[in-house]
Amino acid sequence: MSKAITKECMALLKEASEMFDETGCVPGFDGEQVSAERIVPDAKEYISETIDDPETIYDPEIWDTPGFTLVLFWLAQKWHQRCGRLADRRSGNPQQYLTKEQQKACLDSAAAELIREITQGRPLN
């Protein structure tokens, strides 16, 4: 799987981000506007699956939803920050030094913080 993000994808993410800035909503799985905090549990579940199985398969139905991808990006950033605080800061990959339980605890905390930020209207970008 290529890690390069196409111009098309970047444009969709930018559009989802602008929608969030204006309405607090992002495009949902069906294309309708959905409150961003409602997508956090799905993003959390996806990351949790990757903790359990790092070989989790790319699912275009999920990833091709700009709202999900945007919320997943926000949550992944917060999760990595939290994991980095627990692991050796010199490590380029703190997850390799943390147990799955520690990683999931970081994820729980990151998801709760993200929901708080979304509902309080704090800037995420």
mmCIF file with all atom_site columns, C-alpha atoms in Angstrom:
data_model
loop_
_atom_site.group_PDB
_atom_site.id
_atom_site.type_symbol
_atom_site.label_atom_id
_atom_site.label_alt_id
_atom_site.label_comp_id
_atom_site.label_asym_id
_atom_site.label_entity_id
_atom_site.label_seq_id
_atom_site.pdbx_PDB_ins_code
_atom_site.Cartn_x
_atom_site.Cartn_y
_atom_site.Cartn_z
_atom_site.occupancy
_atom_site.B_iso_or_equiv
_atom_site.pdbx_formal_charge
_atom_site.auth_seq_id
_atom_site.auth_comp_id
_atom_site.auth_asym_id
_atom_site.auth_atom_id
_atom_site.pdbx_PDB_model_num
ATOM 1   C CA . MET A 1 1   ? 0.000   0.000  0.000  1.00 0.00 ? 1   MET A CA 1
ATOM 2   C CA . SER A 1 2   ? 1.387   3.372  -0.954 1.00 0.00 ? 2   SER A CA 1
ATOM 3   C CA . LYS A 1 3   ? 1.633   5.985  1.773  1.00 0.00 ? 3   LYS A CA 1
ATOM 4   C CA . ALA A 1 4   ? 1.475   8.836  -0.728 1.00 0.00 ? 4   ALA A CA 1
ATOM 5   C CA . ILE A 1 5   ? -1.676  10.891 -0.510 1.00 0.00 ? 5   ILE A CA 1
ATOM 6   C CA . THR A 1 6   ? -3.019  11.877 -3.894 1.00 0.00 ? 6   THR A CA 1
ATOM 7   C CA . LYS A 1 7   ? -4.042  15.433 -4.723 1.00 0.00 ? 7   LYS A CA 1
ATOM 8   C CA . GLU A 1 8   ? -7.645  14.201 -4.938 1.00 0.00 ? 8   GLU A CA 1
ATOM 9   C CA . CYS A 1 9   ? -7.487  12.815 -1.403 1.00 0.00 ? 9   CYS A CA 1
ATOM 10  C CA . MET A 1 10  ? -5.865  15.977 -0.076 1.00 0.00 ? 10  MET A CA 1
ATOM 11  C CA . ALA A 1 11  ? -8.630  18.048 -1.669 1.00 0.00 ? 11  ALA A CA 1
ATOM 12  C CA . LEU A 1 12  ? -11.306 15.854 -0.056 1.00 0.00 ? 12  LEU A CA 1
ATOM 13  C CA . LEU A 1 13  ? -9.596  16.099 3.340  1.00 0.00 ? 13  LEU A CA 1
ATOM 14  C CA . LYS A 1 14  ? -9.345  19.863 2.976  1.00 0.00 ? 14  LYS A CA 1
ATOM 15  C CA . GLU A 1 15  ? -13.035 20.019 2.095  1.00 0.00 ? 15  GLU A CA 1
ATOM 16  C CA . ALA A 1 16  ? -13.896 17.851 5.137  1.00 0.00 ? 16  ALA A CA 1
ATOM 17  C CA . SER A 1 17  ? -11.763 20.088 7.348  1.00 0.00 ? 17  SER A CA 1
ATOM 18  C CA . GLU A 1 18  ? -13.464 23.208 6.020  1.00 0.00 ? 18  GLU A CA 1
ATOM 19  C CA . MET A 1 19  ? -16.871 21.612 6.597  1.00 0.00 ? 19  MET A CA 1
ATOM 20  C CA . PHE A 1 20  ? -15.854 20.863 10.175 1.00 0.00 ? 20  PHE A CA 1
ATOM 21  C CA . ASP A 1 21  ? -14.606 24.423 10.711 1.00 0.00 ? 21  ASP A CA 1
ATOM 22  C CA . GLU A 1 22  ? -17.925 25.815 9.459  1.00 0.00 ? 22  GLU A CA 1
ATOM 23  C CA . THR A 1 23  ? -20.412 23.342 10.930 1.00 0.00 ? 23  THR A CA 1
ATOM 24  C CA . GLY A 1 24  ? -18.688 21.034 13.424 1.00 0.00 ? 24  GLY A CA 1
ATOM 25  C CA . CYS A 1 25  ? -19.666 18.189 11.099 1.00 0.00 ? 25  CYS A CA 1
ATOM 26  C CA . VAL A 1 26  ? -17.745 16.035 8.623  1.00 0.00 ? 26  VAL A CA 1
ATOM 27  C CA . PRO A 1 27  ? -18.921 13.891 5.711  1.00 0.00 ? 27  PRO A CA 1
ATOM 28  C CA . GLY A 1 28  ? -20.109 10.556 7.124  1.00 0.00 ? 28  GLY A CA 1
ATOM 29  C CA . PHE A 1 29  ? -19.947 7.102  5.578  1.00 0.00 ? 29  PHE A CA 1
ATOM 30  C CA . ASP A 1 30  ? -23.103 7.804  3.587  1.00 0.00 ? 30  ASP A CA 1
ATOM 31  C CA . GLY A 1 31  ? -21.970 11.292 2.510  1.00 0.00 ? 31  GLY A CA 1
ATOM 32  C CA . GLU A 1 32  ? -24.335 13.076 4.897  1.00 0.00 ? 32  GLU A CA 1
ATOM 33  C CA . GLN A 1 33  ? -23.019 15.548 7.456  1.00 0.00 ? 33  GLN A CA 1
ATOM 34  C CA . VAL A 1 34  ? -22.260 13.898 10.797 1.00 0.00 ? 34  VAL A CA 1
ATOM 35  C CA . SER A 1 35  ? -21.063 15.458 14.040 1.00 0.00 ? 35  SER A CA 1
ATOM 36  C CA . ALA A 1 36  ? -17.340 14.790 14.131 1.00 0.00 ? 36  ALA A CA 1
ATOM 37  C CA . GLU A 1 37  ? -17.453 13.401 17.676 1.00 0.00 ? 37  GLU A CA 1
ATOM 38  C CA . ARG A 1 38  ? -19.767 10.599 16.453 1.00 0.00 ? 38  ARG A CA 1
ATOM 39  C CA . ILE A 1 39  ? -16.959 9.283  14.239 1.00 0.00 ? 39  ILE A CA 1
ATOM 40  C CA . VAL A 1 40  ? -14.367 9.153  17.046 1.00 0.00 ? 40  VAL A CA 1
ATOM 41  C CA . PRO A 1 41  ? -15.515 5.700  18.321 1.00 0.00 ? 41  PRO A CA 1
ATOM 42  C CA . ASP A 1 42  ? -15.173 4.221  14.812 1.00 0.00 ? 42  ASP A CA 1
ATOM 43  C CA . ALA A 1 43  ? -11.701 5.738  14.422 1.00 0.00 ? 43  ALA A CA 1
ATOM 44  C CA . LYS A 1 44  ? -10.764 4.464  17.885 1.00 0.00 ? 44  LYS A CA 1
ATOM 45  C CA . GLU A 1 45  ? -11.950 0.958  16.978 1.00 0.00 ? 45  GLU A CA 1
ATOM 46  C CA . TYR A 1 46  ? -9.878  1.028  13.786 1.00 0.00 ? 46  TYR A CA 1
ATOM 47  C CA . ILE A 1 47  ? -6.717  2.059  15.672 1.00 0.00 ? 47  ILE A CA 1
ATOM 48  C CA . SER A 1 48  ? -7.434  -0.552 18.341 1.00 0.00 ? 48  SER A CA 1
ATOM 49  C CA . GLU A 1 49  ? -7.586  -3.203 15.618 1.00 0.00 ? 49  GLU A CA 1
ATOM 50  C CA . THR A 1 50  ? -4.192  -2.070 14.317 1.00 0.00 ? 50  THR A CA 1
ATOM 51  C CA . ILE A 1 51  ? -2.774  -2.381 17.851 1.00 0.00 ? 51  ILE A CA 1
ATOM 52  C CA . ASP A 1 52  ? -4.025  -5.978 18.010 1.00 0.00 ? 52  ASP A CA 1
ATOM 53  C CA . ASP A 1 53  ? -2.989  -6.766 14.448 1.00 0.00 ? 53  ASP A CA 1
ATOM 54  C CA . PRO A 1 54  ? -0.456  -4.418 12.809 1.00 0.00 ? 54  PRO A CA 1
ATOM 55  C CA . GLU A 1 55  ? -1.201  -6.126 9.483  1.00 0.00 ? 55  GLU A CA 1
ATOM 56  C CA . THR A 1 56  ? -4.777  -4.789 9.480  1.00 0.00 ? 56  THR A CA 1
ATOM 57  C CA . ILE A 1 57  ? -5.923  -4.488 5.901  1.00 0.00 ? 57  ILE A CA 1
ATOM 58  C CA . TYR A 1 58  ? -6.574  -1.175 4.166  1.00 0.00 ? 58  TYR A CA 1
ATOM 59  C CA . ASP A 1 59  ? -10.318 -0.908 3.667  1.00 0.00 ? 59  ASP A CA 1
ATOM 60  C CA . PRO A 1 60  ? -11.137 1.536  0.856  1.00 0.00 ? 60  PRO A CA 1
ATOM 61  C CA . GLU A 1 61  ? -14.769 1.780  1.975  1.00 0.00 ? 61  GLU A CA 1
ATOM 62  C CA . ILE A 1 62  ? -13.550 3.280  5.257  1.00 0.00 ? 62  ILE A CA 1
ATOM 63  C CA . TRP A 1 63  ? -10.531 5.232  4.082  1.00 0.00 ? 63  TRP A CA 1
ATOM 64  C CA . ASP A 1 64  ? -12.319 6.755  1.114  1.00 0.00 ? 64  ASP A CA 1
ATOM 65  C CA . THR A 1 65  ? -14.647 8.568  3.533  1.00 0.00 ? 65  THR A CA 1
ATOM 66  C CA . PRO A 1 66  ? -12.996 11.981 4.040  1.00 0.00 ? 66  PRO A CA 1
ATOM 67  C CA . GLY A 1 67  ? -14.721 12.630 7.366  1.00 0.00 ? 67  GLY A CA 1
ATOM 68  C CA . PHE A 1 68  ? -13.515 9.328  8.817  1.00 0.00 ? 68  PHE A CA 1
ATOM 69  C CA . THR A 1 69  ? -10.002 9.852  7.503  1.00 0.00 ? 69  THR A CA 1
ATOM 70  C CA . LEU A 1 70  ? -9.856  13.362 8.979  1.00 0.00 ? 70  LEU A CA 1
ATOM 71  C CA . VAL A 1 71  ? -11.060 12.233 12.430 1.00 0.00 ? 71  VAL A CA 1
ATOM 72  C CA . LEU A 1 72  ? -8.741  9.204  12.261 1.00 0.00 ? 72  LEU A CA 1
ATOM 73  C CA . PHE A 1 73  ? -5.831  11.546 11.502 1.00 0.00 ? 73  PHE A CA 1
ATOM 74  C CA . TRP A 1 74  ? -6.684  13.766 14.495 1.00 0.00 ? 74  TRP A CA 1
ATOM 75  C CA . LEU A 1 75  ? -7.023  10.756 16.795 1.00 0.00 ? 75  LEU A CA 1
ATOM 76  C CA . ALA A 1 76  ? -3.824  9.105  15.554 1.00 0.00 ? 76  ALA A CA 1
ATOM 77  C CA . GLN A 1 77  ? -1.872  12.303 16.251 1.00 0.00 ? 77  GLN A CA 1
ATOM 78  C CA . LYS A 1 78  ? -3.198  12.479 19.807 1.00 0.00 ? 78  LYS A CA 1
ATOM 79  C CA . TRP A 1 79  ? -2.585  8.764  20.340 1.00 0.00 ? 79  TRP A CA 1
ATOM 80  C CA . HIS A 1 80  ? 1.037   9.009  19.170 1.00 0.00 ? 80  HIS A CA 1
ATOM 81  C CA . GLN A 1 81  ? 1.609   12.018 21.437 1.00 0.00 ? 81  GLN A CA 1
ATOM 82  C CA . ARG A 1 82  ? 0.261   10.118 24.437 1.00 0.00 ? 82  ARG A CA 1
ATOM 83  C CA . CYS A 1 83  ? 2.298   6.999  23.628 1.00 0.00 ? 83  CYS A CA 1
ATOM 84  C CA . GLY A 1 84  ? 5.403   9.148  23.176 1.00 0.00 ? 84  GLY A CA 1
ATOM 85  C CA . ARG A 1 85  ? 5.005   10.493 26.714 1.00 0.00 ? 85  ARG A CA 1
ATOM 86  C CA . LEU A 1 86  ? 5.133   6.954  28.110 1.00 0.00 ? 86  LEU A CA 1
ATOM 87  C CA . ALA A 1 87  ? 7.881   5.579  25.896 1.00 0.00 ? 87  ALA A CA 1
ATOM 88  C CA . ASP A 1 88  ? 11.484  6.616  25.550 1.00 0.00 ? 88  ASP A CA 1
ATOM 89  C CA . ARG A 1 89  ? 11.337  10.048 23.927 1.00 0.00 ? 89  ARG A CA 1
ATOM 90  C CA . ARG A 1 90  ? 14.378  9.222  21.815 1.00 0.00 ? 90  ARG A CA 1
ATOM 91  C CA . SER A 1 91  ? 12.463  6.455  20.103 1.00 0.00 ? 91  SER A CA 1
ATOM 92  C CA . GLY A 1 92  ? 11.151  7.079  16.618 1.00 0.00 ? 92  GLY A CA 1
ATOM 93  C CA . ASN A 1 93  ? 8.450   4.463  17.238 1.00 0.00 ? 93  ASN A CA 1
ATOM 94  C CA . PRO A 1 94  ? 7.249   4.548  20.855 1.00 0.00 ? 94  PRO A CA 1
ATOM 95  C CA . GLN A 1 95  ? 4.653   1.835  20.185 1.00 0.00 ? 95  GLN A CA 1
ATOM 96  C CA . GLN A 1 96  ? 7.387   -0.784 19.952 1.00 0.00 ? 96  GLN A CA 1
ATOM 97  C CA . TYR A 1 97  ? 8.285   -0.089 23.606 1.00 0.00 ? 97  TYR A CA 1
ATOM 98  C CA . LEU A 1 98  ? 4.749   -0.139 25.005 1.00 0.00 ? 98  LEU A CA 1
ATOM 99  C CA . THR A 1 99  ? 2.486   -3.089 25.708 1.00 0.00 ? 99  THR A CA 1
ATOM 100 C CA . LYS A 1 100 ? -0.808  -3.382 23.861 1.00 0.00 ? 100 LYS A CA 1
ATOM 101 C CA . GLU A 1 101 ? -2.577  -2.486 27.106 1.00 0.00 ? 101 GLU A CA 1
ATOM 102 C CA . GLN A 1 102 ? -0.496  0.707  27.467 1.00 0.00 ? 102 GLN A CA 1
ATOM 103 C CA . GLN A 1 103 ? -1.175  1.628  23.845 1.00 0.00 ? 103 GLN A CA 1
ATOM 104 C CA . LYS A 1 104 ? -4.916  1.096  24.330 1.00 0.00 ? 104 LYS A CA 1
ATOM 105 C CA . ALA A 1 105 ? -4.875  3.191  27.507 1.00 0.00 ? 105 ALA A CA 1
ATOM 106 C CA . CYS A 1 106 ? -3.212  5.989  25.517 1.00 0.00 ? 106 CYS A CA 1
ATOM 107 C CA . LEU A 1 107 ? -5.870  5.543  22.819 1.00 0.00 ? 107 LEU A CA 1
ATOM 108 C CA . ASP A 1 108 ? -8.719  5.758  25.349 1.00 0.00 ? 108 ASP A CA 1
ATOM 109 C CA . SER A 1 109 ? -7.278  8.959  26.762 1.00 0.00 ? 109 SER A CA 1
ATOM 110 C CA . ALA A 1 110 ? -6.650  10.441 23.311 1.00 0.00 ? 110 ALA A CA 1
ATOM 111 C CA . ALA A 1 111 ? -10.214 9.654  22.168 1.00 0.00 ? 111 ALA A CA 1
ATOM 112 C CA . ALA A 1 112 ? -11.719 11.283 25.270 1.00 0.00 ? 112 ALA A CA 1
ATOM 113 C CA . GLU A 1 113 ? -9.553  14.375 24.744 1.00 0.00 ? 113 GLU A CA 1
ATOM 114 C CA . LEU A 1 114 ? -10.490 14.585 21.059 1.00 0.00 ? 114 LEU A CA 1
ATOM 115 C CA . ILE A 1 115 ? -14.208 14.371 21.828 1.00 0.00 ? 115 ILE A CA 1
ATOM 116 C CA . ARG A 1 116 ? -13.812 17.121 24.445 1.00 0.00 ? 116 ARG A CA 1
ATOM 117 C CA . GLU A 1 117 ? -11.977 19.333 21.955 1.00 0.00 ? 117 GLU A CA 1
ATOM 118 C CA . ILE A 1 118 ? -14.559 18.751 19.243 1.00 0.00 ? 118 ILE A CA 1
ATOM 119 C CA . THR A 1 119 ? -17.537 19.442 21.505 1.00 0.00 ? 119 THR A CA 1
ATOM 120 C CA . GLN A 1 120 ? -15.908 22.528 23.019 1.00 0.00 ? 120 GLN A CA 1
ATOM 121 C CA . GLY A 1 121 ? -15.105 23.942 19.591 1.00 0.00 ? 121 GLY A CA 1
ATOM 122 C CA . ARG A 1 122 ? -11.345 24.030 20.101 1.00 0.00 ? 122 ARG A CA 1
ATOM 123 C CA . PRO A 1 123 ? -9.250  24.271 16.912 1.00 0.00 ? 123 PRO A CA 1
ATOM 124 C CA . LEU A 1 124 ? -7.958  20.889 15.746 1.00 0.00 ? 124 LEU A CA 1
ATOM 125 C CA . ASN A 1 125 ? -5.972  21.777 12.647 1.00 0.00 ? 125 ASN A CA 1
#
